[in-house]
Structure formats: structure tokens, C-alpha cells
């Protein structure tokens, strides 16, 4: 009896995973074609073979669906961020590598799913962020904290530096997508150089303040 129960549970789990995957795949296509604002839950449901009731078993709204898509992308990018740390010999190399990997990932997303999900398209003014956003930000903050401690850098908040790095990446993402011939490596070099030059200035100012 237990054997059949376990088998049934396994079948149901695979079915739920398949349904969720089908909804996310449909949503990516619909958002890419119509844009987030114009797309509706009904448009997404029509792109699947599922009933509307089945959709609402997984997502309560279009906003929640978009958050799930964002979380899915971040989950797939996070291993690259971890690997960048493992193969980078310095903070400068790490920053250059992370920006390049991020922009490469953005272009891969656009090629596979369309520009809306991967770009800074029009979003509601209040949009909850996926939990994985915090995990990526915390990972970057942790690496910066360790680097600052190793270099005895004081007077600079790693959280602020991480926020600036993420903000720059998000702003340049849309510019990259809209370019006629987007180049992830070129954009990565620009972002890293811009960020590192600003960070050098902040570090110098903090050092001067500490000497006062």
C-alpha cells in the first residue's frame, strides 16, 4: 500500500512541476510579445492547455507571476556569481567578471524569452522582489566585506557599494538590450571600469576623513 501511495505522490509532484513550468513558459512568451502592462492572466492561460482554475492554484495574480519569473532567472544566474568568486584572483578581476557574466546572461535571456522579462520594462510602482534577489545581494555584500577586511579598507559600507554595483547593472541592462549590436563583454568592461573608478574615489575620501 505504501508503495502505491509513494508512486501517486511522485506522479502528482511531477504534474505540479510540469504545470508550473508550462505557466512560466507561457508567461515569458506573452510578456515578450505584448509587454507586461498589456498582457493579462487570460493571455497567459490561453497560451497553455490548463484551465483558469489550475492557473490560480499556482499564482494569484500577474504581479506574482512576474516575481516568479524574476526569481527563476536569478536562481539560474546565481551559480555563475559563485563561480566568478572561485576563479577570480582579485577584487578588480571579480568585478569585471561578474559584470561580463551578468550581461551575457541578460542577452541569453533576451534571445530565449524576449526583451520584456529581461529588461527594465514598465512595472507597477510597488512590486515585491523575489527572495533570491536578497540572496544575490547578500552574497555580493559578503564578498565585498571580506575584500575590505583583507585590504584594511575602513569608512566604506559594503552594503552601499553592493547597492551601487547592482543599480549600475540594472540601469545598463536596458541600454544593452536596446543597442543594435549588443556586446556583453564591452558593456561589462565599461560597467566595471566605471564602478571601480567611483569606488576608488569613495575609498580615498573615506581614508581622508579617517585622518581628520
PDB file of N, CA, C and O in Angstrom, residues 29-104:
ATOM      1  N   UNK A  29       6.597  34.161 -22.931  1.00  0.00           N
ATOM      2  CA  UNK A  29       6.249  34.447 -24.324  1.00  0.00           C
ATOM      3  C   UNK A  29       5.251  35.595 -24.421  1.00  0.00           C
ATOM      4  O   UNK A  29       5.394  36.498 -25.251  1.00  0.00           O
ATOM      5  N   UNK A  30       4.248  35.598 -23.568  1.00  0.00           N
ATOM      6  CA  UNK A  30       3.222  36.639 -23.601  1.00  0.00           C
ATOM      7  C   UNK A  30       3.802  37.997 -23.216  1.00  0.00           C
ATOM      8  O   UNK A  30       3.533  39.008 -23.871  1.00  0.00           O
ATOM      9  N   UNK A  31       4.605  38.041 -22.151  1.00  0.00           N
ATOM     10  CA  UNK A  31       5.211  39.303 -21.731  1.00  0.00           C
ATOM     11  C   UNK A  31       6.141  39.848 -22.812  1.00  0.00           C
ATOM     12  O   UNK A  31       6.230  41.060 -23.010  1.00  0.00           O
ATOM     13  N   UNK A  32       6.850  38.949 -23.493  1.00  0.00           N
ATOM     14  CA  UNK A  32       7.772  39.384 -24.548  1.00  0.00           C
ATOM     15  C   UNK A  32       7.009  39.953 -25.738  1.00  0.00           C
ATOM     16  O   UNK A  32       7.442  40.922 -26.359  1.00  0.00           O
ATOM     17  N   UNK A  33       5.868  39.364 -26.068  1.00  0.00           N
ATOM     18  CA  UNK A  33       5.099  39.791 -27.228  1.00  0.00           C
ATOM     19  C   UNK A  33       4.268  41.047 -26.954  1.00  0.00           C
ATOM     20  O   UNK A  33       4.201  41.961 -27.786  1.00  0.00           O
ATOM     21  N   UNK A  34       3.627  41.099 -25.796  1.00  0.00           N
ATOM     22  CA  UNK A  34       2.680  42.174 -25.523  1.00  0.00           C
ATOM     23  C   UNK A  34       3.202  43.231 -24.564  1.00  0.00           C
ATOM     24  O   UNK A  34       2.647  44.329 -24.495  1.00  0.00           O
ATOM     25  N   UNK A  35       4.242  42.911 -23.825  1.00  0.00           N
ATOM     26  CA  UNK A  35       4.691  43.813 -22.776  1.00  0.00           C
ATOM     27  C   UNK A  35       3.926  43.521 -21.497  1.00  0.00           C
ATOM     28  O   UNK A  35       2.803  43.021 -21.519  1.00  0.00           O
ATOM     29  N   UNK A  36       4.552  43.847 -20.373  1.00  0.00           N
ATOM     30  CA  UNK A  36       3.951  43.494 -19.084  1.00  0.00           C
ATOM     31  C   UNK A  36       2.601  44.156 -18.871  1.00  0.00           C
ATOM     32  O   UNK A  36       1.631  43.512 -18.458  1.00  0.00           O
ATOM     33  N   UNK A  37       2.521  45.451 -19.143  1.00  0.00           N
ATOM     34  CA  UNK A  37       1.289  46.179 -18.855  1.00  0.00           C
ATOM     35  C   UNK A  37       0.122  45.677 -19.690  1.00  0.00           C
ATOM     36  O   UNK A  37      -1.007  45.545 -19.202  1.00  0.00           O
ATOM     37  N   UNK A  38       0.353  45.412 -20.968  1.00  0.00           N
ATOM     38  CA  UNK A  38      -0.730  44.999 -21.864  1.00  0.00           C
ATOM     39  C   UNK A  38      -1.137  43.540 -21.669  1.00  0.00           C
ATOM     40  O   UNK A  38      -2.276  43.156 -21.958  1.00  0.00           O
ATOM     41  N   UNK A  39      -0.228  42.725 -21.181  1.00  0.00           N
ATOM     42  CA  UNK A  39      -0.526  41.298 -21.010  1.00  0.00           C
ATOM     43  C   UNK A  39      -1.498  41.076 -19.853  1.00  0.00           C
ATOM     44  O   UNK A  39      -1.539  41.856 -18.904  1.00  0.00           O
ATOM     45  N   UNK A  40      -2.266  40.018 -19.950  1.00  0.00           N
ATOM     46  CA  UNK A  40      -3.221  39.669 -18.894  1.00  0.00           C
ATOM     47  C   UNK A  40      -3.046  38.212 -18.502  1.00  0.00           C
ATOM     48  O   UNK A  40      -2.437  37.421 -19.229  1.00  0.00           O
ATOM     49  N   UNK A  41      -3.596  37.867 -17.357  1.00  0.00           N
ATOM     50  CA  UNK A  41      -3.574  36.468 -16.917  1.00  0.00           C
ATOM     51  C   UNK A  41      -4.287  35.590 -17.937  1.00  0.00           C
ATOM     52  O   UNK A  41      -3.851  34.475 -18.227  1.00  0.00           O
ATOM     53  N   UNK A  42      -5.381  36.098 -18.493  1.00  0.00           N
ATOM     54  CA  UNK A  42      -6.127  35.334 -19.503  1.00  0.00           C
ATOM     55  C   UNK A  42      -5.248  35.021 -20.713  1.00  0.00           C
ATOM     56  O   UNK A  42      -5.313  33.927 -21.273  1.00  0.00           O
ATOM     57  N   UNK A  43      -4.415  35.994 -21.126  1.00  0.00           N
ATOM     58  CA  UNK A  43      -3.495  35.757 -22.253  1.00  0.00           C
ATOM     59  C   UNK A  43      -2.545  34.608 -21.940  1.00  0.00           C
ATOM     60  O   UNK A  43      -2.253  33.774 -22.808  1.00  0.00           O
ATOM     61  N   UNK A  44      -2.063  34.583 -20.702  1.00  0.00           N
ATOM     62  CA  UNK A  44      -1.133  33.525 -20.302  1.00  0.00           C
ATOM     63  C   UNK A  44      -1.838  32.174 -20.290  1.00  0.00           C
ATOM     64  O   UNK A  44      -1.311  31.176 -20.798  1.00  0.00           O
ATOM     65  N   UNK A  45      -3.027  32.128 -19.724  1.00  0.00           N
ATOM     66  CA  UNK A  45      -3.777  30.874 -19.642  1.00  0.00           C
ATOM     67  C   UNK A  45      -4.069  30.329 -21.028  1.00  0.00           C
ATOM     68  O   UNK A  45      -3.958  29.114 -21.282  1.00  0.00           O
ATOM     69  N   UNK A  46      -4.433  31.206 -21.952  1.00  0.00           N
ATOM     70  CA  UNK A  46      -4.734  30.768 -23.325  1.00  0.00           C
ATOM     71  C   UNK A  46      -3.530  30.149 -24.007  1.00  0.00           C
ATOM     72  O   UNK A  46      -3.678  29.341 -24.924  1.00  0.00           O
ATOM     73  N   UNK A  47      -2.326  30.548 -23.571  1.00  0.00           N
ATOM     74  CA  UNK A  47      -1.104  30.018 -24.176  1.00  0.00           C
ATOM     75  C   UNK A  47      -0.766  28.631 -23.641  1.00  0.00           C
ATOM     76  O   UNK A  47       0.130  27.965 -24.160  1.00  0.00           O
ATOM     77  N   UNK A  48      -1.458  28.189 -22.614  1.00  0.00           N
ATOM     78  CA  UNK A  48      -1.251  26.853 -22.048  1.00  0.00           C
ATOM     79  C   UNK A  48      -2.459  25.973 -22.368  1.00  0.00           C
ATOM     80  O   UNK A  48      -3.432  26.419 -22.962  1.00  0.00           O
ATOM     81  N   UNK A  49      -2.389  24.728 -21.939  1.00  0.00           N
ATOM     82  CA  UNK A  49      -3.517  23.810 -22.087  1.00  0.00           C
ATOM     83  C   UNK A  49      -4.220  23.613 -20.748  1.00  0.00           C
ATOM     84  O   UNK A  49      -4.969  22.652 -20.557  1.00  0.00           O
ATOM     85  N   UNK A  50      -4.006  24.551 -19.837  1.00  0.00           N
ATOM     86  CA  UNK A  50      -4.541  24.430 -18.486  1.00  0.00           C
ATOM     87  C   UNK A  50      -5.810  25.249 -18.327  1.00  0.00           C
ATOM     88  O   UNK A  50      -6.023  26.249 -19.020  1.00  0.00           O
ATOM     89  N   UNK A  51      -6.633  24.857 -17.384  1.00  0.00           N
ATOM     90  CA  UNK A  51      -7.845  25.604 -17.056  1.00  0.00           C
ATOM     91  C   UNK A  51      -7.474  26.797 -16.181  1.00  0.00           C
ATOM     92  O   UNK A  51      -6.432  26.798 -15.516  1.00  0.00           O
ATOM     93  N   UNK A  52      -8.336  27.816 -16.185  1.00  0.00           N
ATOM     94  CA  UNK A  52      -8.044  29.008 -15.395  1.00  0.00           C
ATOM     95  C   UNK A  52      -7.931  28.675 -13.913  1.00  0.00           C
ATOM     96  O   UNK A  52      -7.117  29.260 -13.191  1.00  0.00           O
ATOM     97  N   UNK A  53      -8.750  27.733 -13.442  1.00  0.00           N
ATOM     98  CA  UNK A  53      -8.678  27.331 -12.040  1.00  0.00           C
ATOM     99  C   UNK A  53      -7.333  26.741 -11.693  1.00  0.00           C
ATOM    100  O   UNK A  53      -6.816  26.947 -10.580  1.00  0.00           O
ATOM    101  N   UNK A  54      -6.740  26.018 -12.642  1.00  0.00           N
ATOM    102  CA  UNK A  54      -5.425  25.425 -12.410  1.00  0.00           C
ATOM    103  C   UNK A  54      -4.367  26.508 -12.265  1.00  0.00           C
ATOM    104  O   UNK A  54      -3.483  26.423 -11.414  1.00  0.00           O
ATOM    105  N   UNK A  55      -4.476  27.548 -13.098  1.00  0.00           N
ATOM    106  CA  UNK A  55      -3.519  28.659 -13.003  1.00  0.00           C
ATOM    107  C   UNK A  55      -3.512  29.243 -11.603  1.00  0.00           C
ATOM    108  O   UNK A  55      -2.448  29.469 -11.012  1.00  0.00           O
ATOM    109  N   UNK A  56      -4.690  29.497 -11.063  1.00  0.00           N
ATOM    110  CA  UNK A  56      -4.775  30.156  -9.756  1.00  0.00           C
ATOM    111  C   UNK A  56      -4.389  29.238  -8.599  1.00  0.00           C
ATOM    112  O   UNK A  56      -4.280  29.694  -7.467  1.00  0.00           O
ATOM    113  N   UNK A  57      -4.163  27.993  -8.894  1.00  0.00           N
ATOM    114  CA  UNK A  57      -3.588  27.101  -7.875  1.00  0.00           C
ATOM    115  C   UNK A  57      -2.102  27.392  -7.672  1.00  0.00           C
ATOM    116  O   UNK A  57      -1.526  27.019  -6.650  1.00  0.00           O
ATOM    117  N   UNK A  58      -1.504  28.071  -8.657  1.00  0.00           N
ATOM    118  CA  UNK A  58      -0.066  28.333  -8.612  1.00  0.00           C
ATOM    119  C   UNK A  58       0.257  29.813  -8.393  1.00  0.00           C
ATOM    120  O   UNK A  58       1.215  30.140  -7.701  1.00  0.00           O
ATOM    121  N   UNK A  59      -0.531  30.690  -9.010  1.00  0.00           N
ATOM    122  CA  UNK A  59      -0.268  32.124  -8.924  1.00  0.00           C
ATOM    123  C   UNK A  59      -1.573  32.882  -8.715  1.00  0.00           C
ATOM    124  O   UNK A  59      -2.578  32.583  -9.353  1.00  0.00           O
ATOM    125  N   UNK A  60      -1.528  33.883  -7.852  1.00  0.00           N
ATOM    126  CA  UNK A  60      -2.738  34.639  -7.529  1.00  0.00           C
ATOM    127  C   UNK A  60      -2.943  35.853  -8.421  1.00  0.00           C
ATOM    128  O   UNK A  60      -4.048  36.408  -8.472  1.00  0.00           O
ATOM    129  N   UNK A  61      -1.897  36.282  -9.133  1.00  0.00           N
ATOM    130  CA  UNK A  61      -2.007  37.499  -9.923  1.00  0.00           C
ATOM    131  C   UNK A  61      -0.896  37.556 -10.958  1.00  0.00           C
ATOM    132  O   UNK A  61       0.068  36.777 -10.918  1.00  0.00           O
ATOM    133  N   UNK A  62      -1.009  38.516 -11.858  1.00  0.00           N
ATOM    134  CA  UNK A  62       0.039  38.751 -12.857  1.00  0.00           C
ATOM    135  C   UNK A  62       1.319  39.205 -12.178  1.00  0.00           C
ATOM    136  O   UNK A  62       2.430  38.827 -12.594  1.00  0.00           O
ATOM    137  N   UNK A  63       1.179  40.034 -11.136  1.00  0.00           N
ATOM    138  CA  UNK A  63       2.345  40.521 -10.417  1.00  0.00           C
ATOM    139  C   UNK A  63       3.117  39.369  -9.779  1.00  0.00           C
ATOM    140  O   UNK A  63       4.344  39.318  -9.849  1.00  0.00           O
ATOM    141  N   UNK A  64       2.388  38.453  -9.171  1.00  0.00           N
ATOM    142  CA  UNK A  64       3.039  37.308  -8.528  1.00  0.00           C
ATOM    143  C   UNK A  64       3.719  36.437  -9.567  1.00  0.00           C
ATOM    144  O   UNK A  64       4.804  35.879  -9.321  1.00  0.00           O
ATOM    145  N   UNK A  65       3.127  36.335 -10.732  1.00  0.00           N
ATOM    146  CA  UNK A  65       3.715  35.557 -11.819  1.00  0.00           C
ATOM    147  C   UNK A  65       5.020  36.183 -12.290  1.00  0.00           C
ATOM    148  O   UNK A  65       6.019  35.481 -12.517  1.00  0.00           O
ATOM    149  N   UNK A  66       5.049  37.506 -12.412  1.00  0.00           N
ATOM    150  CA  UNK A  66       6.271  38.179 -12.843  1.00  0.00           C
ATOM    151  C   UNK A  66       7.384  38.011 -11.820  1.00  0.00           C
ATOM    152  O   UNK A  66       8.552  37.830 -12.174  1.00  0.00           O
ATOM    153  N   UNK A  67       7.019  38.082 -10.546  1.00  0.00           N
ATOM    154  CA  UNK A  67       8.008  37.874  -9.492  1.00  0.00           C
ATOM    155  C   UNK A  67       8.605  36.473  -9.595  1.00  0.00           C
ATOM    156  O   UNK A  67       9.816  36.275  -9.428  1.00  0.00           O
ATOM    157  N   UNK A  68       7.763  35.499  -9.894  1.00  0.00           N
ATOM    158  CA  UNK A  68       8.239  34.117 -10.042  1.00  0.00           C
ATOM    159  C   UNK A  68       9.200  33.997 -11.218  1.00  0.00           C
ATOM    160  O   UNK A  68      10.211  33.288 -11.144  1.00  0.00           O
ATOM    161  N   UNK A  69       8.904  34.700 -12.305  1.00  0.00           N
ATOM    162  CA  UNK A  69       9.801  34.690 -13.458  1.00  0.00           C
ATOM    163  C   UNK A  69      11.150  35.308 -13.101  1.00  0.00           C
ATOM    164  O   UNK A  69      12.205  34.796 -13.493  1.00  0.00           O
ATOM    165  N   UNK A  70      11.109  36.414 -12.369  1.00  0.00           N
ATOM    166  CA  UNK A  70      12.346  37.070 -11.952  1.00  0.00           C
ATOM    167  C   UNK A  70      13.169  36.154 -11.056  1.00  0.00           C
ATOM    168  O   UNK A  70      14.387  36.038 -11.198  1.00  0.00           O
ATOM    169  N   UNK A  71      12.482  35.503 -10.119  1.00  0.00           N
ATOM    170  CA  UNK A  71      13.165  34.591  -9.203  1.00  0.00           C
ATOM    171  C   UNK A  71      13.806  33.435  -9.956  1.00  0.00           C
ATOM    172  O   UNK A  71      14.911  32.988  -9.631  1.00  0.00           O
ATOM    173  N   UNK A  72      13.113  32.953 -10.989  1.00  0.00           N
ATOM    174  CA  UNK A  72      13.642  31.848 -11.781  1.00  0.00           C
ATOM    175  C   UNK A  72      14.921  32.259 -12.502  1.00  0.00           C
ATOM    176  O   UNK A  72      15.900  31.515 -12.539  1.00  0.00           O
ATOM    177  N   UNK A  73      14.939  33.479 -13.038  1.00  0.00           N
ATOM    178  CA  UNK A  73      16.136  33.970 -13.722  1.00  0.00           C
ATOM    179  C   UNK A  73      17.295  34.136 -12.745  1.00  0.00           C
ATOM    180  O   UNK A  73      18.433  33.757 -13.037  1.00  0.00           O
ATOM    181  N   UNK A  74      17.006  34.695 -11.588  1.00  0.00           N
ATOM    182  CA  UNK A  74      18.053  34.921 -10.592  1.00  0.00           C
ATOM    183  C   UNK A  74      18.622  33.598 -10.100  1.00  0.00           C
ATOM    184  O   UNK A  74      19.834  33.459  -9.889  1.00  0.00           O
ATOM    185  N   UNK A  75      17.763  32.628  -9.932  1.00  0.00           N
ATOM    186  CA  UNK A  75      18.207  31.305  -9.479  1.00  0.00           C
ATOM    187  C   UNK A  75      19.184  30.692 -10.469  1.00  0.00           C
ATOM    188  O   UNK A  75      20.156  30.027 -10.078  1.00  0.00           O
ATOM    189  N   UNK A  76      18.953  30.936 -11.752  1.00  0.00           N
ATOM    190  CA  UNK A  76      19.840  30.386 -12.779  1.00  0.00           C
ATOM    191  C   UNK A  76      21.131  31.186 -12.915  1.00  0.00           C
ATOM    192  O   UNK A  76      22.146  30.660 -13.366  1.00  0.00           O
ATOM    193  N   UNK A  77      21.100  32.473 -12.529  1.00  0.00           N
ATOM    194  CA  UNK A  77      22.316  33.285 -12.621  1.00  0.00           C
ATOM    195  C   UNK A  77      23.224  33.111 -11.407  1.00  0.00           C
ATOM    196  O   UNK A  77      24.455  33.222 -11.519  1.00  0.00           O
ATOM    197  N   UNK A  78      22.661  32.832 -10.252  1.00  0.00           N
ATOM    198  CA  UNK A  78      23.427  32.801  -9.004  1.00  0.00           C
ATOM    199  C   UNK A  78      24.646  31.870  -9.060  1.00  0.00           C
ATOM    200  O   UNK A  78      25.719  32.248  -8.571  1.00  0.00           O
ATOM    201  N   UNK A  79      24.560  30.676  -9.650  1.00  0.00           N
ATOM    202  CA  UNK A  79      25.759  29.818  -9.707  1.00  0.00           C
ATOM    203  C   UNK A  79      26.926  30.475 -10.446  1.00  0.00           C
ATOM    204  O   UNK A  79      28.086  30.240 -10.116  1.00  0.00           O
ATOM    205  N   UNK A  80      26.631  31.298 -11.435  1.00  0.00           N
ATOM    206  CA  UNK A  80      27.698  31.990 -12.158  1.00  0.00           C
ATOM    207  C   UNK A  80      28.384  33.011 -11.251  1.00  0.00           C
ATOM    208  O   UNK A  80      29.596  33.223 -11.348  1.00  0.00           O
ATOM    209  N   UNK A  81      27.601  33.634 -10.393  1.00  0.00           N
ATOM    210  CA  UNK A  81      28.153  34.602  -9.451  1.00  0.00           C
ATOM    211  C   UNK A  81      29.092  33.912  -8.467  1.00  0.00           C
ATOM    212  O   UNK A  81      30.165  34.420  -8.143  1.00  0.00           O
ATOM    213  N   UNK A  82      28.698  32.748  -8.015  1.00  0.00           N
ATOM    214  CA  UNK A  82      29.530  31.978  -7.079  1.00  0.00           C
ATOM    215  C   UNK A  82      30.812  31.517  -7.759  1.00  0.00           C
ATOM    216  O   UNK A  82      31.906  31.606  -7.188  1.00  0.00           O
ATOM    217  N   UNK A  83      30.681  31.049  -8.998  1.00  0.00           N
ATOM    218  CA  UNK A  83      31.857  30.580  -9.733  1.00  0.00           C
ATOM    219  C   UNK A  83      32.836  31.726  -9.992  1.00  0.00           C
ATOM    220  O   UNK A  83      34.064  31.527  -9.960  1.00  0.00           O
ATOM    221  N   UNK A  84      32.296  32.931 -10.240  1.00  0.00           N
ATOM    222  CA  UNK A  84      33.159  34.087 -10.502  1.00  0.00           C
ATOM    223  C   UNK A  84      34.094  34.337  -9.329  1.00  0.00           C
ATOM    224  O   UNK A  84      35.266  34.682  -9.515  1.00  0.00           O
ATOM    225  N   UNK A  85      33.587  34.178  -8.130  1.00  0.00           N
ATOM    226  CA  UNK A  85      34.416  34.364  -6.943  1.00  0.00           C
ATOM    227  C   UNK A  85      35.502  33.298  -6.863  1.00  0.00           C
ATOM    228  O   UNK A  85      36.660  33.587  -6.500  1.00  0.00           O
ATOM    229  N   UNK A  86      35.175  32.087  -7.211  1.00  0.00           N
ATOM    230  CA  UNK A  86      36.100  30.974  -7.086  1.00  0.00           C
ATOM    231  C   UNK A  86      37.290  31.098  -8.041  1.00  0.00           C
ATOM    232  O   UNK A  86      38.386  30.632  -7.735  1.00  0.00           O
ATOM    233  N   UNK A  87      37.075  31.730  -9.198  1.00  0.00           N
ATOM    234  CA  UNK A  87      38.136  31.781 -10.204  1.00  0.00           C
ATOM    235  C   UNK A  87      38.805  33.147 -10.287  1.00  0.00           C
ATOM    236  O   UNK A  87      39.755  33.322 -11.068  1.00  0.00           O
ATOM    237  N   UNK A  88      38.325  34.122  -9.513  1.00  0.00           N
ATOM    238  CA  UNK A  88      38.902  35.472  -9.559  1.00  0.00           C
ATOM    239  C   UNK A  88      40.000  35.621  -8.509  1.00  0.00           C
ATOM    240  O   UNK A  88      39.827  35.224  -7.356  1.00  0.00           O
ATOM    241  N   UNK A  89      41.118  36.210  -8.915  1.00  0.00           N
ATOM    242  CA  UNK A  89      42.244  36.356  -8.000  1.00  0.00           C
ATOM    243  C   UNK A  89      42.285  37.681  -7.265  1.00  0.00           C
ATOM    244  O   UNK A  89      43.112  37.867  -6.373  1.00  0.00           O
ATOM    245  N   UNK A  90      41.426  38.624  -7.648  1.00  0.00           N
ATOM    246  CA  UNK A  90      41.419  39.936  -7.009  1.00  0.00           C
ATOM    247  C   UNK A  90      40.024  40.533  -7.093  1.00  0.00           C
ATOM    248  O   UNK A  90      39.168  40.049  -7.848  1.00  0.00           O
ATOM    249  N   UNK A  91      39.801  41.600  -6.323  1.00  0.00           N
ATOM    250  CA  UNK A  91      38.509  42.277  -6.357  1.00  0.00           C
ATOM    251  C   UNK A  91      38.247  42.866  -7.738  1.00  0.00           C
ATOM    252  O   UNK A  91      37.124  42.779  -8.260  1.00  0.00           O
ATOM    253  N   UNK A  92      39.269  43.438  -8.348  1.00  0.00           N
ATOM    254  CA  UNK A  92      39.123  44.027  -9.682  1.00  0.00           C
ATOM    255  C   UNK A  92      38.712  42.976 -10.699  1.00  0.00           C
ATOM    256  O   UNK A  92      37.793  43.183 -11.506  1.00  0.00           O
ATOM    257  N   UNK A  93      39.384  41.834 -10.660  1.00  0.00           N
ATOM    258  CA  UNK A  93      39.040  40.746 -11.583  1.00  0.00           C
ATOM    259  C   UNK A  93      37.632  40.243 -11.326  1.00  0.00           C
ATOM    260  O   UNK A  93      36.876  39.947 -12.264  1.00  0.00           O
ATOM    261  N   UNK A  94      37.268  40.156 -10.062  1.00  0.00           N
ATOM    262  CA  UNK A  94      35.932  39.679  -9.681  1.00  0.00           C
ATOM    263  C   UNK A  94      34.854  40.616 -10.225  1.00  0.00           C
ATOM    264  O   UNK A  94      33.864  40.166 -10.811  1.00  0.00           O
ATOM    265  N   UNK A  95      35.044  41.915 -10.064  1.00  0.00           N
ATOM    266  CA  UNK A  95      34.059  42.888 -10.537  1.00  0.00           C
ATOM    267  C   UNK A  95      33.915  42.811 -12.056  1.00  0.00           C
ATOM    268  O   UNK A  95      32.799  42.795 -12.590  1.00  0.00           O
ATOM    269  N   UNK A  96      35.041  42.764 -12.766  1.00  0.00           N
ATOM    270  CA  UNK A  96      34.995  42.658 -14.222  1.00  0.00           C
ATOM    271  C   UNK A  96      34.266  41.390 -14.659  1.00  0.00           C
ATOM    272  O   UNK A  96      33.440  41.418 -15.579  1.00  0.00           O
ATOM    273  N   UNK A  97      34.580  40.283 -14.005  1.00  0.00           N
ATOM    274  CA  UNK A  97      33.985  39.011 -14.390  1.00  0.00           C
ATOM    275  C   UNK A  97      32.481  38.991 -14.117  1.00  0.00           C
ATOM    276  O   UNK A  97      31.698  38.518 -14.950  1.00  0.00           O
ATOM    277  N   UNK A  98      32.067  39.509 -12.969  1.00  0.00           N
ATOM    278  CA  UNK A  98      30.643  39.490 -12.613  1.00  0.00           C
ATOM    279  C   UNK A  98      29.821  40.324 -13.585  1.00  0.00           C
ATOM    280  O   UNK A  98      28.753  39.891 -14.043  1.00  0.00           O
ATOM    281  N   UNK A  99      30.294  41.505 -13.909  1.00  0.00           N
ATOM    282  CA  UNK A  99      29.549  42.347 -14.856  1.00  0.00           C
ATOM    283  C   UNK A  99      29.449  41.676 -16.227  1.00  0.00           C
ATOM    284  O   UNK A  99      28.380  41.660 -16.855  1.00  0.00           O
ATOM    285  N   UNK A 100      30.552  41.119 -16.699  1.00  0.00           N
ATOM    286  CA  UNK A 100      30.516  40.462 -18.009  1.00  0.00           C
ATOM    287  C   UNK A 100      29.561  39.280 -18.002  1.00  0.00           C
ATOM    288  O   UNK A 100      28.742  39.119 -18.921  1.00  0.00           O
ATOM    289  N   UNK A 101      29.626  38.449 -16.965  1.00  0.00           N
ATOM    290  CA  UNK A 101      28.742  37.295 -16.863  1.00  0.00           C
ATOM    291  C   UNK A 101      27.277  37.720 -16.790  1.00  0.00           C
ATOM    292  O   UNK A 101      26.407  37.081 -17.385  1.00  0.00           O
ATOM    293  N   UNK A 102      27.033  38.800 -16.060  1.00  0.00           N
ATOM    294  CA  UNK A 102      25.651  39.272 -15.926  1.00  0.00           C
ATOM    295  C   UNK A 102      25.090  39.718 -17.267  1.00  0.00           C
ATOM    296  O   UNK A 102      23.969  39.342 -17.643  1.00  0.00           O
ATOM    297  N   UNK A 103      25.862  40.506 -18.015  1.00  0.00           N
ATOM    298  CA  UNK A 103      25.364  40.993 -19.295  1.00  0.00           C
ATOM    299  C   UNK A 103      25.253  39.866 -20.312  1.00  0.00           C
ATOM    300  O   UNK A 103      24.354  39.885 -21.175  1.00  0.00           O
ATOM    301  N   UNK A 104      26.128  38.881 -20.237  1.00  0.00           N
ATOM    302  CA  UNK A 104      25.984  37.701 -21.088  1.00  0.00           C
ATOM    303  C   UNK A 104      24.681  36.977 -20.776  1.00  0.00           C
ATOM    304  O   UNK A 104      23.956  36.532 -21.687  1.00  0.00           O
TER     305      UNK A 104
END
